[in-house]
Coordinates of C-alpha atoms in Angstrom, one line a residue:
Chain A
M349 CA -34.7 8.8 32.6
T350 CA -34.2 12.6 32.2
K351 CA -36.1 15.1 34.3
T352 CA -37.8 16.5 31.2
K353 CA -39.1 13.1 30.1
T354 CA -40.3 12.3 33.7
T355 CA -42.0 15.7 33.9
F356 CA -43.7 15.1 30.5
L357 CA -44.9 11.6 31.6
F358 CA -46.1 12.9 34.9
L359 CA -48.1 15.8 33.3
A360 CA -49.6 13.4 30.8
A361 CA -50.7 11.1 33.6
V362 CA -52.3 14.0 35.5
I363 CA -54.0 15.1 32.3
V364 CA -55.5 11.6 32.0
Q365 CA -56.8 11.9 35.6
L366 CA -58.3 15.3 34.7
A367 CA -59.9 13.8 31.6
I368 CA -61.5 11.0 33.6
L369 CA -62.8 13.6 36.1
A370 CA -64.2 15.6 33.2
L371 CA -65.9 12.5 31.7
V372 CA -67.8 11.8 34.9
P373 CA -70.3 14.7 34.6
A374 CA -69.8 15.2 30.8
K375 CA -73.2 13.9 29.8
Q376 CA -74.9 15.8 32.6
I377 CA -73.2 19.0 31.7
Y378 CA -74.2 18.6 28.0
A379 CA -77.8 17.8 29.0
R380 CA -78.0 20.8 31.3
A381 CA -76.6 23.1 28.6
T382 CA -78.6 21.9 25.6
G383 CA -81.4 19.6 26.9
R384 CA -85.1 20.1 26.9
L385 CA -86.7 20.8 30.3
I386 CA -89.4 18.3 31.2
T387 CA -91.3 17.5 34.4
L388 CA -91.7 13.9 35.6
K389 CA -93.9 12.5 38.3
V390 CA -92.0 11.2 41.3
V391 CA -93.5 8.2 43.1
P392 CA -92.4 7.1 46.6
V393 CA -89.9 4.2 46.5
D394 CA -90.2 3.6 50.3
P395 CA -91.6 6.7 52.0
Y396 CA -90.2 5.7 55.4
N397 CA -86.7 5.1 54.1
I398 CA -86.3 7.9 51.6
L399 CA -82.9 8.9 52.8
S400 CA -80.1 6.6 52.2
G401 CA -76.8 8.2 53.3
H402 CA -76.3 11.5 51.5
Y403 CA -79.1 11.2 49.0
M404 CA -82.8 10.6 48.5
T405 CA -83.8 7.7 46.3
L406 CA -86.3 8.9 43.8
G407 CA -88.7 6.6 42.0
Y408 CA -90.3 7.7 38.8
K409 CA -93.6 6.9 37.2
I410 CA -91.7 6.4 33.9
A411 CA -89.5 3.8 35.7
Q412 CA -92.3 1.3 35.9
M413 CA -91.9 -1.7 33.5
P414 CA -94.3 -2.1 30.6
S415 CA -97.2 -4.5 31.2
D416 CA -95.5 -7.2 29.2
P417 CA -92.2 -7.6 30.9
R418 CA -91.3 -10.8 29.0
Q419 CA -89.6 -8.8 26.2
L420 CA -87.4 -7.1 28.9
D421 CA -86.1 -9.5 31.4
G422 CA -84.5 -8.4 34.7
R423 CA -81.0 -8.1 33.2
Q424 CA -79.4 -4.8 32.7
I425 CA -80.1 -4.1 29.1
P426 CA -80.3 -0.7 27.5
V427 CA -83.8 0.5 26.6
Y428 CA -85.0 3.5 24.6
V429 CA -88.1 5.0 26.2
V430 CA -90.3 7.4 24.2
L431 CA -92.1 10.0 26.4
K432 CA -95.1 12.2 25.7
E433 CA -96.7 15.0 27.6
D434 CA -100.0 14.5 29.3
P435 CA -102.6 17.2 30.0
N436 CA -101.1 17.9 33.4
K437 CA -97.8 18.9 31.8
L438 CA -96.2 15.8 33.1
W439 CA -94.3 13.5 30.8
V440 CA -95.4 9.9 30.6
V441 CA -94.2 6.7 28.8
D442 CA -95.4 6.4 25.2
S443 CA -93.4 3.2 24.4
V444 CA -90.4 1.2 25.6
N445 CA -88.1 -0.1 22.9
K446 CA -85.1 -2.4 22.8
Q447 CA -83.9 -0.7 19.6
K448 CA -83.4 3.0 19.1
P449 CA -86.5 4.4 17.3
S450 CA -85.5 5.8 13.9
S451 CA -87.4 9.1 14.3
I452 CA -89.2 10.9 17.1
P453 CA -92.1 13.3 16.5
P454 CA -91.4 16.8 17.8
D455 CA -94.1 16.5 20.5
K456 CA -92.4 13.4 21.9
L457 CA -89.0 12.8 23.5
L458 CA -86.5 10.0 23.7
I459 CA -84.8 9.0 27.0
R460 CA -82.3 6.2 27.5
G461 CA -82.5 3.8 30.4
R462 CA -81.4 0.4 31.6
T463 CA -83.7 -2.4 32.8
S464 CA -83.1 -3.7 36.3
Y465 CA -85.0 -5.7 38.8
R466 CA -86.4 -2.5 40.2
G467 CA -87.8 -1.3 36.9
I468 CA -86.1 1.0 34.4
E469 CA -83.2 3.0 35.7
Y470 CA -82.2 6.3 34.1
G471 CA -79.2 7.3 36.3
I472 CA -81.3 10.2 37.9
E473 CA -82.5 8.2 40.9
A474 CA -80.2 9.9 43.4
F475 CA -80.9 13.4 44.7
F476 CA -78.0 14.5 46.9
V477 CA -79.2 16.9 49.7
P478 CA -77.2 18.9 52.2
E479 CA -77.0 17.4 55.6
D480 CA -78.8 20.1 57.5
K481 CA -81.8 20.1 55.1
R482 CA -82.2 16.3 54.9
E483 CA -84.9 15.8 57.6
K484 CA -86.9 18.8 56.4
I485 CA -86.9 17.6 52.8
A486 CA -87.8 14.0 53.9
A487 CA -90.7 15.4 55.9
D488 CA -91.8 17.5 53.0
F489 CA -91.6 14.5 50.7
R490 CA -93.9 12.4 53.0
A491 CA -96.4 15.3 53.2
N492 CA -96.5 15.8 49.4
Q493 CA -96.3 12.2 48.2
N494 CA -99.0 12.7 45.6
N495 CA -97.6 15.9 44.3
A496 CA -93.9 15.2 44.0
R497 CA -92.3 16.0 40.7
A498 CA -88.8 16.3 39.3
E499 CA -87.5 18.6 36.6
I500 CA -85.0 17.0 34.4
K501 CA -83.3 18.0 31.2
V502 CA -82.9 15.5 28.3
D503 CA -80.3 16.1 25.6
R504 CA -80.8 15.1 21.9
F505 CA -79.1 11.7 22.6
G506 CA -81.6 10.8 25.3
N507 CA -79.3 11.4 28.3
P508 CA -81.1 12.9 31.3
A509 CA -79.8 15.2 34.0
L510 CA -81.7 15.8 37.3
I511 CA -82.2 19.5 37.9
K512 CA -84.6 20.1 40.7
L513 CA -87.1 18.5 43.0
L514 CA -90.6 20.0 43.3
L515 CA -92.6 19.0 46.5
G516 CA -96.0 20.7 46.5
D517 CA -95.1 24.4 46.3
N518 CA -91.5 24.0 47.4
T519 CA -88.6 23.8 45.0
Y520 CA -85.3 22.2 46.0
E521 CA -82.2 22.6 43.8
Y522 CA -78.7 21.8 44.9
Chain B
M1361 CA -21.8 -0.3 47.8
A1362 CA -25.2 -1.8 48.2
D1363 CA -28.1 0.5 47.3
K1364 CA -30.3 -0.5 50.2
L1365 CA -29.1 0.0 53.7
P1366 CA -30.4 -2.0 56.7
S1367 CA -32.8 -0.3 59.2
A1368 CA -31.7 2.8 61.0
R1369 CA -32.1 0.8 64.3
F1370 CA -29.6 -1.8 63.3
R1371 CA -27.1 0.9 62.1
R1372 CA -27.5 2.7 65.5
Q1373 CA -26.8 -0.5 67.4
L1374 CA -23.9 -1.2 65.1
K1375 CA -22.5 2.3 65.8
E1376 CA -22.7 1.6 69.5
Q1377 CA -21.1 -1.8 69.2
L1378 CA -18.2 -0.9 66.9
P1379 CA -16.0 0.8 69.6
L1380 CA -16.7 -2.0 72.0
L1381 CA -15.7 -4.7 69.4
Q1382 CA -12.6 -2.6 68.6
S1383 CA -11.6 -2.3 72.3
E1384 CA -12.0 -6.0 72.8
G1385 CA -9.6 -6.5 69.9
L1386 CA -12.1 -8.4 67.8
I1387 CA -11.7 -6.0 64.9
S1388 CA -9.0 -3.6 63.8
P1389 CA -9.4 0.2 63.5
Q1390 CA -9.3 -0.2 59.7
Q1391 CA -12.1 -2.7 59.9
T1392 CA -14.1 -0.4 62.1
Q1393 CA -13.6 2.4 59.6
A1394 CA -14.6 0.1 56.7
L1395 CA -17.7 -1.0 58.5
S1396 CA -18.6 2.5 59.4
D1397 CA -18.2 3.5 55.7
R1398 CA -20.1 0.5 54.5
Y1399 CA -23.1 1.3 56.7
R1400 CA -22.7 5.1 56.4
L1401 CA -22.7 5.4 60.2
T1402 CA -21.5 9.0 60.2
A1403 CA -24.6 10.1 58.2
L1404 CA -26.9 8.7 60.9
G1405 CA -27.2 11.9 62.8
S1406 CA -28.3 14.0 59.8
E1407 CA -30.6 11.3 58.7
A1408 CA -32.3 11.4 62.1
T1409 CA -32.8 15.2 61.7
N1410 CA -34.2 14.6 58.2
T1411 CA -36.7 12.0 59.5
L1412 CA -37.7 14.3 62.3
L1413 CA -38.2 17.2 59.9
M1414 CA -40.2 15.0 57.5
T1415 CA -42.4 13.9 60.4
I1416 CA -42.9 17.5 61.4
Y1417 CA -43.7 18.5 57.8
T1418 CA -46.2 15.6 57.4
I1419 CA -48.0 16.3 60.7
G1420 CA -48.1 20.0 59.8
S1421 CA -49.5 19.4 56.3
V1422 CA -52.0 16.9 57.6
L1423 CA -53.2 19.5 60.2
I1424 CA -53.4 22.2 57.6
G1425 CA -55.3 19.8 55.4
I1426 CA -57.8 19.0 58.1
G1427 CA -58.2 22.7 58.9
V1428 CA -58.9 23.5 55.2
I1429 CA -61.3 20.5 54.9
S1430 CA -63.2 21.6 58.0
F1431 CA -63.4 25.2 56.8
V1432 CA -64.7 24.0 53.4
A1433 CA -67.1 21.5 54.9
A1434 CA -68.6 24.2 57.1
H1435 CA -69.3 26.4 54.1
W1436 CA -69.9 23.6 51.5
N1437 CA -73.6 24.2 51.0
D1438 CA -73.1 27.9 50.4
I1439 CA -70.4 27.4 47.8
G1440 CA -71.5 27.5 44.1
R1441 CA -71.1 24.4 41.9
D1442 CA -68.3 25.8 39.8
T1443 CA -66.3 27.0 42.8
K1444 CA -66.7 23.5 44.4
I1445 CA -65.3 21.8 41.3
I1446 CA -62.4 24.3 41.0
M1447 CA -61.6 23.6 44.7
L1448 CA -61.7 19.9 44.3
V1449 CA -59.5 19.8 41.2
S1450 CA -57.0 22.4 42.7
A1451 CA -56.6 20.2 45.8
M1452 CA -55.8 17.2 43.6
L1453 CA -53.4 19.2 41.4
A1454 CA -51.7 20.8 44.4
A1455 CA -50.9 17.4 46.0
H1456 CA -49.7 15.9 42.7
I1457 CA -47.5 18.9 41.7
A1458 CA -46.1 19.4 45.2
G1459 CA -45.3 15.7 45.5
F1460 CA -43.7 15.5 42.1
C1461 CA -41.5 18.6 42.8
L1462 CA -40.3 17.3 46.1
W1463 CA -39.8 13.7 44.8
R1464 CA -38.4 14.1 41.3
L1465 CA -37.5 17.8 40.6
H1466 CA -36.1 18.9 43.9
G1467 CA -35.2 15.4 44.8
G1468 CA -34.5 16.2 48.4
Y1469 CA -37.7 14.7 49.9
P1470 CA -38.5 11.6 47.9
K1471 CA -40.6 9.9 50.5
L1472 CA -42.7 13.0 51.4
G1473 CA -43.0 13.7 47.7
H1474 CA -44.1 10.1 46.9
T1475 CA -46.7 10.2 49.7
L1476 CA -48.1 13.5 48.4
V1477 CA -48.5 12.0 44.9
L1478 CA -50.3 9.0 46.4
L1479 CA -52.5 11.6 48.3
G1480 CA -53.2 13.2 45.0
T1481 CA -54.5 9.9 43.6
L1482 CA -56.7 9.5 46.8
I1483 CA -58.1 13.0 46.3
F1484 CA -58.7 12.1 42.6
G1485 CA -60.9 9.2 43.8
A1486 CA -62.8 11.4 46.3
N1487 CA -63.3 13.9 43.5
I1488 CA -65.0 11.3 41.3
G1489 CA -67.5 10.7 44.1
L1490 CA -68.0 14.4 44.9
I1491 CA -68.4 15.4 41.3
A1492 CA -71.0 12.6 40.8
Q1493 CA -72.7 14.0 43.9
I1494 CA -72.7 17.6 42.6
F1495 CA -74.4 16.5 39.4
H1496 CA -76.8 14.0 41.1
I1497 CA -75.4 11.1 39.2
S1498 CA -76.6 7.7 40.4
G1499 CA -74.6 5.0 38.7
N1500 CA -73.0 1.7 39.2
P1501 CA -70.3 2.0 41.9
E1502 CA -68.3 -0.5 39.9
N1503 CA -67.6 2.1 37.2
A1504 CA -66.5 4.7 39.7
F1505 CA -63.9 2.4 41.3
M1506 CA -62.7 1.3 37.8
A1507 CA -62.2 4.9 36.8
W1508 CA -60.3 5.6 40.0
S1509 CA -58.2 2.5 39.5
L1510 CA -57.4 3.6 35.9
G1511 CA -56.3 7.0 37.1
A1512 CA -54.0 5.3 39.7
V1513 CA -52.5 3.0 37.1
V1514 CA -51.6 5.9 34.8
I1515 CA -49.7 7.7 37.6
A1516 CA -48.1 4.4 38.6
Y1517 CA -46.6 3.9 35.1
A1518 CA -45.6 7.5 34.7
L1519 CA -43.6 7.7 37.9
R1520 CA -42.8 3.9 38.4
S1521 CA -44.8 4.2 41.7
V1522 CA -45.5 0.9 43.3
P1523 CA -47.9 2.3 46.0
N1524 CA -50.1 3.8 43.2
A1525 CA -50.1 0.4 41.4
V1526 CA -51.0 -1.5 44.5
L1527 CA -53.8 1.1 45.2
A1528 CA -55.0 0.5 41.7
V1529 CA -55.2 -3.3 42.2
V1530 CA -57.0 -2.8 45.5
L1531 CA -59.5 -0.5 43.8
A1532 CA -60.0 -3.0 41.1
I1533 CA -60.7 -5.7 43.7
I1534 CA -63.3 -3.4 45.3
A1535 CA -64.7 -2.7 41.8
V1536 CA -65.3 -6.4 41.2
F1537 CA -67.3 -6.7 44.3
A1538 CA -68.9 -3.2 44.3
G1539 CA -71.1 -4.2 41.3
A1540 CA -72.7 -7.0 43.3
S1541 CA -74.8 -4.7 45.5
H1542 CA -76.0 -2.7 42.4
S1543 CA -77.4 -5.4 40.2
P1544 CA -77.1 -9.1 40.2
H1545 CA -76.7 -9.4 36.4
Y1546 CA -74.3 -6.7 35.5
T1547 CA -70.6 -7.0 35.2
H1548 CA -67.8 -6.3 32.7
A1549 CA -66.8 -9.3 30.8
W1550 CA -63.5 -7.9 29.8
F1551 CA -62.5 -7.1 33.3
P1552 CA -60.0 -10.0 33.9
L1553 CA -58.3 -9.4 30.6
A1554 CA -58.1 -5.7 31.1
A1555 CA -56.6 -6.3 34.5
I1556 CA -53.9 -8.5 33.0
I1557 CA -53.1 -6.0 30.3
L1558 CA -52.9 -3.1 32.8
F1559 CA -50.9 -4.8 35.6
V1560 CA -48.7 -7.4 34.1
P1561 CA -46.5 -5.0 32.1
F1562 CA -46.1 -3.0 35.3
I1563 CA -44.8 -6.0 37.1
Y1564 CA -42.2 -6.6 34.4
Y1565 CA -41.4 -2.8 34.3
T1566 CA -40.8 -2.4 38.1
K1567 CA -40.2 -6.0 39.3
S1568 CA -42.5 -5.2 42.1
R1569 CA -43.5 -8.1 44.3
W1570 CA -46.2 -6.2 46.0
T1571 CA -47.9 -5.5 42.7
L1572 CA -47.4 -9.1 41.6
C1573 CA -49.0 -10.6 44.7
S1574 CA -51.9 -8.1 44.8
A1575 CA -52.6 -8.6 41.0
L1576 CA -52.5 -12.4 41.5
L1577 CA -55.0 -12.0 44.3
L1578 CA -57.2 -9.8 42.1
L1579 CA -57.3 -12.3 39.3
T1580 CA -57.8 -15.3 41.6
L1581 CA -60.9 -13.5 42.9
A1582 CA -62.0 -11.8 39.7
L1583 CA -61.9 -14.8 37.3
P1584 CA -64.4 -17.1 39.2
Y1585 CA -66.4 -14.2 40.3
T1586 CA -67.0 -12.4 37.0
F1587 CA -67.6 -15.7 35.2
A1588 CA -70.2 -16.7 37.8
R1589 CA -71.9 -13.3 37.5
K1590 CA -72.5 -13.9 33.8
G1591 CA -74.5 -17.0 34.7
G1592 CA -73.9 -20.7 35.1
G1593 CA -73.4 -20.4 38.9
E1594 CA -71.2 -23.1 40.3
F1595 CA -70.1 -24.3 36.9
S1596 CA -68.7 -20.9 36.0
T1597 CA -67.0 -20.5 39.4
V1598 CA -65.2 -23.8 38.9
S1599 CA -64.2 -22.9 35.3
G1600 CA -62.9 -19.5 36.4
A1601 CA -60.9 -20.8 39.3
S1602 CA -59.3 -23.6 37.4
L1603 CA -58.5 -21.3 34.5
A1604 CA -56.7 -19.0 37.0
G1605 CA -54.9 -22.0 38.3
V1606 CA -53.6 -23.1 34.9
L1607 CA -52.7 -19.6 33.9
F1608 CA -50.7 -18.8 37.0
F1609 CA -48.9 -22.1 37.2
A1610 CA -47.8 -21.9 33.5
W1611 CA -46.7 -18.3 34.1
G1612 CA -44.7 -19.2 37.2
T1613 CA -43.0 -22.1 35.4
L1614 CA -42.1 -20.0 32.4
S1615 CA -40.8 -17.2 34.6
R1616 CA -38.5 -19.6 36.4
Q1617 CA -36.3 -20.0 33.4
K1618 CA -34.9 -16.4 33.4
E1619 CA -33.1 -15.2 36.5
R1620 CA -34.5 -11.7 36.0
W1621 CA -38.1 -12.9 36.2
S1622 CA -37.7 -15.7 38.7
F1623 CA -39.2 -13.6 41.4
I1624 CA -42.6 -14.2 39.7
S1625 CA -42.5 -18.0 40.1
P1626 CA -43.2 -18.5 43.9
P1627 CA -46.2 -16.2 44.1
A1628 CA -47.6 -17.3 40.7
W1629 CA -47.3 -21.0 41.7
T1630 CA -48.8 -20.3 45.2
F1631 CA -51.8 -18.6 43.8
G1632 CA -52.0 -21.2 41.0
V1633 CA -52.2 -24.0 43.5
I1634 CA -54.7 -22.1 45.7
A1635 CA -57.0 -21.4 42.7
A1636 CA -56.8 -24.9 41.3
S1637 CA -57.3 -26.6 44.7
F1638 CA -60.2 -24.3 45.4
A1639 CA -61.9 -25.5 42.1
L1640 CA -61.0 -29.2 42.8
Y1641 CA -62.1 -29.0 46.4
L1642 CA -65.5 -27.6 45.4
C1643 CA -65.9 -30.4 42.9
S1644 CA -64.8 -33.1 45.4
F1645 CA -68.3 -32.7 47.0
F1646 CA -70.8 -34.9 45.2
D1647 CA -73.8 -32.6 45.9
F1648 CA -71.9 -29.7 44.4
C1649 CA -71.2 -31.7 41.2
R1650 CA -74.9 -32.5 40.9
N1651 CA -75.7 -28.8 40.9
L1652 CA -73.0 -28.2 38.2
L1653 CA -74.9 -29.7 35.4
P1654 CA -78.2 -27.7 35.4
H1655 CA -76.2 -24.6 35.0
W1656 CA -74.0 -26.0 32.2
Q1657 CA -75.9 -24.2 29.4
M1658 CA -75.4 -20.7 30.9
S1659 CA -71.6 -20.9 31.5
P1660 CA -69.2 -18.8 29.5
F1661 CA -67.8 -22.0 27.9
T1662 CA -71.1 -23.4 26.6
S1663 CA -73.1 -20.3 25.6
F1664 CA -71.5 -17.8 23.4
S1665 CA -70.9 -14.3 24.8
T1666 CA -68.0 -11.9 25.3
F1667 CA -67.3 -14.1 28.4
S1668 CA -66.6 -17.0 26.1
V1669 CA -64.1 -15.0 24.1
V1670 CA -62.3 -13.9 27.3
A1671 CA -62.3 -17.5 28.6
V1672 CA -60.9 -18.9 25.3
I1673 CA -58.2 -16.2 25.1
L1674 CA -57.1 -16.9 28.6
L1675 CA -57.1 -20.7 28.0
I1676 CA -55.0 -20.3 24.9
A1677 CA -52.6 -18.0 26.7
A1678 CA -52.2 -20.6 29.5
A1679 CA -51.5 -23.3 27.0
A1680 CA -49.0 -21.1 25.1
L1681 CA -47.2 -20.2 28.3
W1682 CA -47.0 -23.8 29.3
L1683 CA -45.7 -24.9 25.9
F1684 CA -43.0 -22.2 26.0
S1685 CA -42.1 -23.2 29.6
L1686 CA -41.3 -26.8 28.4
T1687 CA -38.4 -25.8 26.1
K1688 CA -35.8 -25.6 28.9
T1689 CA -35.7 -27.8 32.0
G1690 CA -33.8 -27.9 35.3
T1691 CA -33.2 -31.1 37.1
I1692 CA -35.3 -34.1 36.2
I1693 CA -37.2 -34.1 39.5
V1694 CA -38.1 -30.5 39.2
F1695 CA -39.2 -31.1 35.6
L1696 CA -41.4 -34.1 36.6
L1697 CA -42.9 -32.1 39.4
Q1698 CA -43.7 -29.3 37.1
A1699 CA -45.1 -31.5 34.4
A1700 CA -47.2 -33.5 36.8
T1701 CA -48.5 -30.5 38.7
A1702 CA -49.3 -28.8 35.4
L1703 CA -51.2 -31.9 34.3
T1704 CA -53.2 -31.7 37.5
L1705 CA -54.0 -28.1 36.8
I1706 CA -54.9 -28.6 33.2
L1707 CA -57.2 -31.5 34.2
A1708 CA -58.7 -29.2 36.7
A1709 CA -59.5 -26.8 33.9
A1710 CA -61.0 -29.6 31.8
L1711 CA -63.0 -31.0 34.8
P1712 CA -66.3 -29.3 34.0
W1713 CA -66.4 -31.1 30.7
F1714 CA -66.9 -34.5 32.4
V1715 CA -70.6 -35.2 32.3
Q1716 CA -71.6 -37.5 35.1
P1717 CA -71.6 -36.0 38.6
Y1718 CA -70.0 -39.2 39.9
T1719 CA -67.2 -38.9 37.4
I1720 CA -66.6 -35.3 38.3
A1721 CA -66.5 -35.9 42.1
F1722 CA -64.4 -39.0 41.7
S1723 CA -61.8 -37.3 39.4
A1724 CA -61.7 -34.2 41.6
N1725 CA -60.9 -36.4 44.7
L1726 CA -58.3 -38.3 42.7
L1727 CA -56.7 -35.1 41.4
L1728 CA -56.7 -33.5 44.8
I1729 CA -54.8 -36.6 46.2
L1730 CA -52.4 -36.3 43.3
L1731 CA -51.9 -32.6 44.0
I1732 CA -51.3 -33.3 47.7
I1733 CA -48.7 -36.0 46.8
L1734 CA -47.0 -33.7 44.4
L1735 CA -46.9 -30.9 47.0
F1736 CA -45.3 -33.3 49.4
C1737 CA -42.7 -34.3 46.8
A1738 CA -42.1 -30.6 46.0
A1739 CA -41.7 -29.8 49.7
F1740 CA -38.9 -32.5 50.0
A1741 CA -37.3 -31.5 46.7
C1742 CA -37.2 -27.8 47.5
E1743 CA -36.8 -28.3 51.3
D1744 CA -39.5 -25.8 51.8
R1745 CA -41.5 -26.0 55.0
R1746 CA -44.4 -23.8 53.7
V1747 CA -45.1 -26.2 50.8
F1748 CA -45.1 -29.0 53.2
W1749 CA -47.7 -27.4 55.5
A1750 CA -49.8 -26.4 52.5
A1751 CA -49.9 -30.1 51.5
V1752 CA -50.8 -31.1 55.1
L1753 CA -53.6 -28.4 55.1
L1754 CA -55.0 -29.6 51.8
A1755 CA -54.9 -33.2 53.0
A1756 CA -56.7 -32.3 56.2
L1757 CA -59.3 -30.4 54.3
L1758 CA -59.9 -33.3 51.9
I1759 CA -60.4 -35.8 54.8
L1760 CA -62.5 -33.4 56.7
G1761 CA -64.7 -32.8 53.7
R1762 CA -65.3 -36.4 53.0
T1763 CA -66.0 -37.1 56.7
I1764 CA -68.6 -34.3 56.9
E1765 CA -70.1 -35.2 53.5
Y1766 CA -71.0 -38.8 54.2
E1767 CA -72.9 -40.0 57.2
T1768 CA -70.3 -42.0 59.0
E1769 CA -70.6 -43.7 62.3
L1770 CA -69.1 -41.9 65.3
L1771 CA -66.6 -44.6 65.9
I1772 CA -65.3 -44.4 62.3
K1773 CA -65.1 -40.6 62.6
A1774 CA -63.1 -41.0 65.8
V1775 CA -60.7 -43.3 64.1
I1776 CA -60.3 -41.0 61.1
F1777 CA -59.7 -37.9 63.2
T1778 CA -57.2 -39.7 65.5
A1779 CA -55.4 -41.1 62.4
C1780 CA -55.3 -37.6 60.9
G1781 CA -53.9 -36.1 64.0
V1782 CA -51.3 -38.8 64.4
G1783 CA -50.5 -38.5 60.7
I1784 CA -49.9 -34.8 60.9
I1785 CA -47.7 -35.0 63.9
V1786 CA -45.6 -37.9 62.5
A1787 CA -45.3 -36.1 59.1
G1788 CA -44.3 -32.9 60.8
V1789 CA -41.6 -34.6 62.9
L1790 CA -40.3 -36.6 59.9
F1791 CA -40.1 -33.5 57.8
E1792 CA -38.3 -31.5 60.4
R1793 CA -35.8 -34.3 60.8
F1794 CA -35.3 -34.4 57.1
L1795 CA -34.7 -30.6 57.0
K1796 CA -32.3 -30.9 59.9
S1797 CA -30.3 -33.7 58.3
R1798 CA -30.2 -31.7 55.0
R1799 CA -29.1 -28.6 56.6
A1800 CA -26.4 -30.4 58.6
V1801 CA -25.0 -31.7 55.3

């Protein structure tokens, strides 16, 4: 094989690796750039075990399964959740659908998730925090369990990106 | 001149021995010279310097790397998101490009270069995790490992790099099991098929035994595991394992016909026998067979899903490979062994279709005995000690299984264990004698 051909193949392979790396945060970058900013209520998953390794596991009010879970069994199936804003400026579930709704009114919002045995997962459950701030944030979280919120951006396809965590009056963004 | 030289240690010893042999009159000065040329003994000195230099370079670059990583880690929280990403990607590109230049363009430091390219792929994997972390992405770890594996495969093909290919297979094995902790009902149906498409051409392309063995291990684990994750529990595990058995055995038999690909046969047969005997051994327990039937409806073979498509494609592939492998034959004994062992494996694949638990357990025991006999025959035909001991191990497991399964009296147990022990020793002695007599001839 000639050197030119090998160089070409090598560069192509490196470009593929770069493309894979670019695909990892692609949806998040798009959602951050174009998405609509909403605030969600964060509920404690396990307040005494918030930190698992490098991140905090966030539970969301909107992750709770609808009252009739028969239509959505524990398997990982995609669901389309329609959200609406409540008087407290927090977004809550309006409906959970297996099929994508044909149209969404402007005062509502579509977000995509996946069912699991823990409820609905949106891919925004991990909040990575710097090592030296971990204990402080965990303590803050325990103190503000009833006033924990997260700001997320949702793009027009329903993909969410986690932006910041609001605990009482403190804001955490990394 | 052979391309591959023996180890430097051997050559050093040879260099020391040659003058001695010459002074004793065992070899002539011409022969000494010829041997010295053959093993490139004069180049030993400069090679040692090269190795030393390479070691120094490696230690140096690792230390610099640790220094840079520590510096970055100390300031990681203060660095902006964009800078972080640029740094991560630059580290990966630097390792790749430096490695490529040293290995292929400059050509002077192939090993150091190759190691750096591998390091580049390792950094690529770390970057997937770090970028996910920067963007607070919580996803299935299975996907991250698959993406990493794919990146490694691409580099492996581009540079014919076996270490990258083996890394890719190892990552794929981790991916198969990483999904388990995330969710019990989520896995990629196409995974085994994708693994075959990705890794088999590479095995033919590079004739790499390492890739072959690791890919066979991957499929032996992945087929039963992914099928079982779909549902159907024990039934799917057995179907997956026996399917792997049939597939590998047919592939091994087909590969044996061409000298160029004959290196595939021994590992493929080995893994084929392991996978099939695993399936048969599970089915040889009556209680296991009773649990097979309730899960029957959920297995990939009985309920239609993407898993069924994958299962049927693989089954057809195995049958096709086997049919092609029948066109040419070696000696009649080898042919009979192949045909009979393949029959065992095909029956193993068909096993889950038997309906009564008794029938399944009975057939499984019978097939295991047949497999053991065939392995013994093969051991004598090929004069291979490893095949012989594999047969002994399987026989011992079978007897042990039956003794544990059924409530037998202590006296009977004692007799069985003693008989087994005596049997193993006698068989071992007889086989060693047989080998000795053959080798003497």
